Structures are given as structure tokens and as C-alpha cells.
């Protein structure tokens, strides 16, 4: 099970994510977020073999490309409903497209959105709520059971060591995104909670497959 640790701002938290074998480390480039980080600060954080993900909300393709260069990013997580054209300019192979299942009354509508963005992303991230992220809210995991997405997808929304096994059993994503559920305060991860969450997600019995 792939793990992504998002909202990172401190080297000790990045180090722990790498030690635990997380696949992705995430940095938020949205000034209104309490977890926001400047590109030059993110660039100084050493991340080992993890793929570096930037979370973008209001930036256009040019700004995203600039920040990706400055912060040494591998992937752009489009968290603001950016257009297909924006994603194409960033590069489909570098895009994680965020969708909010709670926006759609029927599974077919969510499936249509997945198809809409399929040619301009490499991953999806399904988050709780109707917009934004990092709120600690959770999805109705069972509603995503059997979801057939064109690309691998990550589950986000209030995940922690206590609930991730249940989430995985109920909807079987390709990976999980931890953020607010493993923090002491926004941008300050609790290393014990992080370790427990990543280990719980890695247990074979938690995959539901």
C-alpha cells in the first residue's frame, strides 16, 4: 500500500516519512493554508527517494511550473479544479488530479469526471468535503468500493492509525494520503502517529483484496 505524507514543513517529519518508506512527500503551496510553505523552504528539505509532490490551489500552469522547478518537485497535485488545459501544460505524467466524491450524487457522475481528466493526469486523489483539504473530514468509504478509475488513486480525508485499516477494507484504494490525522498542529507531524498510521496501512490484511 502506497503512502503519501502531506503538509510537510519540517526536516524531521520528512526524515521520518522517508524512514517509514512513504512513496510520496507533499508540500502545500497555498498561502491561505496553515501548512503553506515557500518554494525555497521546500527546496531545502531533503527527501531521499520519495517523490516530491506540490499541492496547488490557485496557481496557473506557468506558476506551477516555476514552483516545481524551484522546489525540486516531481508531481503537481491540482487541488483547485484547474482546467484540463492547465494540466496538459504541466504534463499529464506529472499530475495528480484531485476530486471530491461528495460533489456527485451518483457514482456515474464521479466516473464521468475520472474519465474527463484521464488523458491529463497520472494519478487521482479523492478527498473529503466539497473543496479544499486537510480538514480532518472523512469520506463515506463504502461508497467508493469497486471504483474503477483509469489511473491509480489515493484516498485522503482524516486518515490515521485508528481508521486506515477500516478505510482500506471498505474501498481498496491504491494508496493513502495522511495529513491532519497525524499532526500535533498544522504542519507539525506527530512522529509516533505517523509511524503507526503508515504501518497500519502497510499491513497485508488491510488491503481488502
C-alpha positions as CSV (number, residue, x, y, z in Angstrom):
1,X,0.0,0.0,0.0
2,X,1.5,3.3,-1.1
3,X,1.6,6.1,1.5
4,X,1.8,9.9,1.0
5,X,2.6,12.2,3.8
6,X,1.3,15.7,3.0
7,X,1.5,19.1,4.6
8,X,5.2,18.7,5.4
9,X,7.2,21.7,6.7
10,X,10.0,20.3,8.9
11,X,13.0,18.2,8.1
12,X,12.4,15.8,11.0
13,X,9.0,15.0,9.6
14,X,10.3,14.4,6.1
15,X,13.1,12.2,7.5
16,X,10.6,10.1,9.4
17,X,8.4,9.7,6.3
18,X,11.4,8.5,4.3
19,X,12.4,6.1,7.1
20,X,8.9,4.6,7.1
21,X,9.0,4.0,3.4
22,X,6.5,6.6,2.2
23,X,6.3,6.8,-1.5
24,X,5.3,10.5,-1.7
25,X,6.0,13.6,0.4
26,X,3.7,16.6,-0.1
27,X,4.3,20.3,0.2
28,X,1.5,22.8,0.1
29,X,1.9,26.0,-1.9
30,X,-1.3,27.8,-0.9
31,X,-0.8,30.9,1.2
32,X,-4.2,30.5,2.9
33,X,-3.3,27.1,4.2
34,X,-1.8,26.8,7.8
35,X,0.6,24.3,6.2
36,X,1.8,26.5,3.5
37,X,5.5,26.5,2.7
38,X,7.6,28.7,0.4
39,X,9.3,27.1,-2.6
40,X,12.8,27.9,-1.3
41,X,11.9,26.3,2.1
42,X,10.6,23.2,0.4
43,X,13.8,23.0,-1.8
44,X,15.9,22.8,1.3
45,X,14.1,19.8,2.7
46,X,15.9,16.6,1.7
47,X,13.5,13.8,0.9
48,X,15.7,10.8,-0.2
49,X,14.0,8.6,-2.7
50,X,10.4,9.8,-2.1
51,X,8.6,11.5,-4.9
52,X,8.1,15.2,-4.1
53,X,4.6,16.5,-4.6
54,X,3.4,20.1,-4.7
55,X,-0.2,20.9,-3.8
56,X,-1.5,23.8,-5.9
57,X,-4.8,25.6,-5.5
58,X,-4.9,29.0,-7.2
59,X,-1.8,28.9,-9.4
60,X,-1.9,28.7,-13.2
61,X,0.3,26.4,-15.3
62,X,3.2,28.9,-15.5
63,X,3.3,29.5,-11.8
64,X,3.1,25.8,-11.1
65,X,6.0,25.1,-13.5
66,X,8.1,27.7,-11.8
67,X,7.4,26.5,-8.3
68,X,8.1,22.9,-9.4
69,X,11.5,23.9,-10.6
70,X,12.3,26.0,-7.5
71,X,11.1,23.4,-5.0
72,X,12.5,20.4,-6.9
73,X,9.1,18.7,-7.3
74,X,8.3,15.6,-9.2
75,X,4.5,15.9,-9.3
76,X,1.8,18.6,-9.1
77,X,-1.3,17.9,-7.1
78,X,-4.1,20.0,-8.7
79,X,-6.3,20.8,-5.8
80,X,-8.1,23.8,-7.1
81,X,-10.1,22.5,-10.0
82,X,-7.5,23.6,-12.6
83,X,-8.6,23.1,-16.2
84,X,-7.7,20.3,-18.5
85,X,-5.5,22.8,-20.4
86,X,-3.6,23.7,-17.3
87,X,-2.9,20.0,-16.5
88,X,-1.8,19.4,-20.1
89,X,0.6,22.3,-19.9
90,X,2.1,20.9,-16.6
91,X,2.4,17.5,-18.2
92,X,0.0,14.6,-17.7
93,X,2.7,12.3,-16.3
94,X,3.4,14.8,-13.6
95,X,-0.2,15.5,-12.4
96,X,-2.3,14.2,-9.5
97,X,-5.9,15.3,-10.1
98,X,-7.9,15.9,-7.0
99,X,-11.7,15.1,-7.0
100,X,-14.2,15.4,-4.2
101,X,-16.7,12.4,-4.4
102,X,-19.2,14.2,-2.1
103,X,-19.9,16.6,-5.0
104,X,-21.5,13.9,-7.0
105,X,-24.9,12.4,-6.2
106,X,-24.3,9.3,-8.2
107,X,-21.3,7.1,-8.9
108,X,-21.8,7.5,-12.6
109,X,-21.1,11.3,-12.3
110,X,-17.9,10.6,-10.4
111,X,-16.9,8.1,-13.1
112,X,-17.5,10.7,-15.8
113,X,-15.2,13.1,-14.0
114,X,-12.5,10.5,-13.7
115,X,-12.8,9.9,-17.5
116,X,-12.8,13.6,-18.2
117,X,-9.3,14.1,-16.7
118,X,-7.9,10.7,-17.6
119,X,-5.7,12.0,-20.5
120,X,-4.2,14.8,-18.5
121,X,-3.1,13.1,-15.2
122,X,-1.2,10.1,-13.9
123,X,-2.9,9.7,-10.6
124,X,-6.1,10.7,-8.8
125,X,-6.6,11.8,-5.2
126,X,-10.1,11.5,-3.8
127,X,-10.6,13.9,-0.8
128,X,-13.4,14.5,1.7
129,X,-15.7,17.6,1.6
130,X,-16.6,19.7,-1.4
131,X,-13.4,21.6,-1.8
132,X,-10.0,22.2,-0.1
133,X,-8.4,19.6,2.2
134,X,-6.7,19.0,5.5
135,X,-9.9,19.5,7.4
136,X,-9.9,16.1,9.0
137,X,-13.3,15.2,7.4
138,X,-13.8,11.7,6.1
139,X,-15.4,10.2,3.0
140,X,-18.1,7.6,3.1
141,X,-15.5,4.9,2.2
142,X,-18.0,2.2,1.4
143,X,-19.4,4.4,-1.4
144,X,-16.1,4.0,-3.3
145,X,-16.0,0.3,-3.1
146,X,-15.3,-1.2,-6.6
147,X,-14.4,2.1,-8.1
148,X,-12.8,1.6,-11.5
149,X,-10.5,4.6,-12.2
150,X,-8.4,4.9,-15.3
151,X,-5.3,5.6,-13.2
152,X,-4.2,4.6,-9.6
153,X,-5.9,6.7,-6.9
154,X,-5.1,7.8,-3.4
155,X,-7.6,8.1,-0.6
156,X,-7.5,11.2,1.6
157,X,-9.6,12.7,4.3
158,X,-9.0,12.4,8.1
159,X,-7.0,9.1,7.9
160,X,-5.0,8.0,10.9
161,X,-3.8,4.8,12.5
162,X,-7.2,4.1,14.1
163,X,-9.2,4.2,10.9
164,X,-7.0,3.5,7.9
165,X,-7.4,-0.3,8.1
166,X,-11.2,0.1,8.0
167,X,-11.0,2.6,5.1
168,X,-8.8,0.2,3.1
169,X,-11.2,-2.7,3.7
170,X,-14.2,-0.7,2.6
171,X,-12.9,0.9,-0.6
172,X,-9.4,-0.6,-1.5
173,X,-7.6,2.4,-3.0
174,X,-4.1,2.2,-4.5
175,X,-2.6,4.4,-1.8
176,X,-3.4,6.6,1.1
177,X,-2.7,10.3,1.9
178,X,-2.1,11.2,5.6
179,X,-2.2,14.8,6.7
180,X,-4.2,16.3,9.6
181,X,-4.8,12.9,11.2
182,X,-1.1,12.5,12.1
183,X,-0.4,16.1,13.4
184,X,0.0,17.8,16.7
185,X,-0.7,21.1,14.9
186,X,-1.0,22.2,11.3
187,X,2.4,21.4,9.6
188,X,3.8,19.8,12.7
189,X,3.6,16.0,12.4
190,X,3.5,13.7,15.4
191,X,6.2,11.1,14.6
192,X,4.5,8.4,16.7
193,X,1.2,8.9,15.0
194,X,2.9,9.0,11.6
195,X,4.7,5.7,12.2
196,X,1.5,4.0,13.5
197,X,-0.5,5.2,10.5
198,X,2.0,4.1,7.8
199,X,2.4,0.8,9.5
200,X,-1.3,0.2,9.8
201,X,-1.7,1.0,6.0
202,X,1.1,-1.4,5.1
203,X,-0.5,-4.4,6.8
204,X,-1.5,-7.0,4.2
205,X,-4.8,-7.7,6.0
206,X,-5.7,-4.0,5.5
207,X,-5.9,-4.1,1.7
208,X,-9.3,-5.7,1.5
209,X,-8.2,-7.6,-1.6
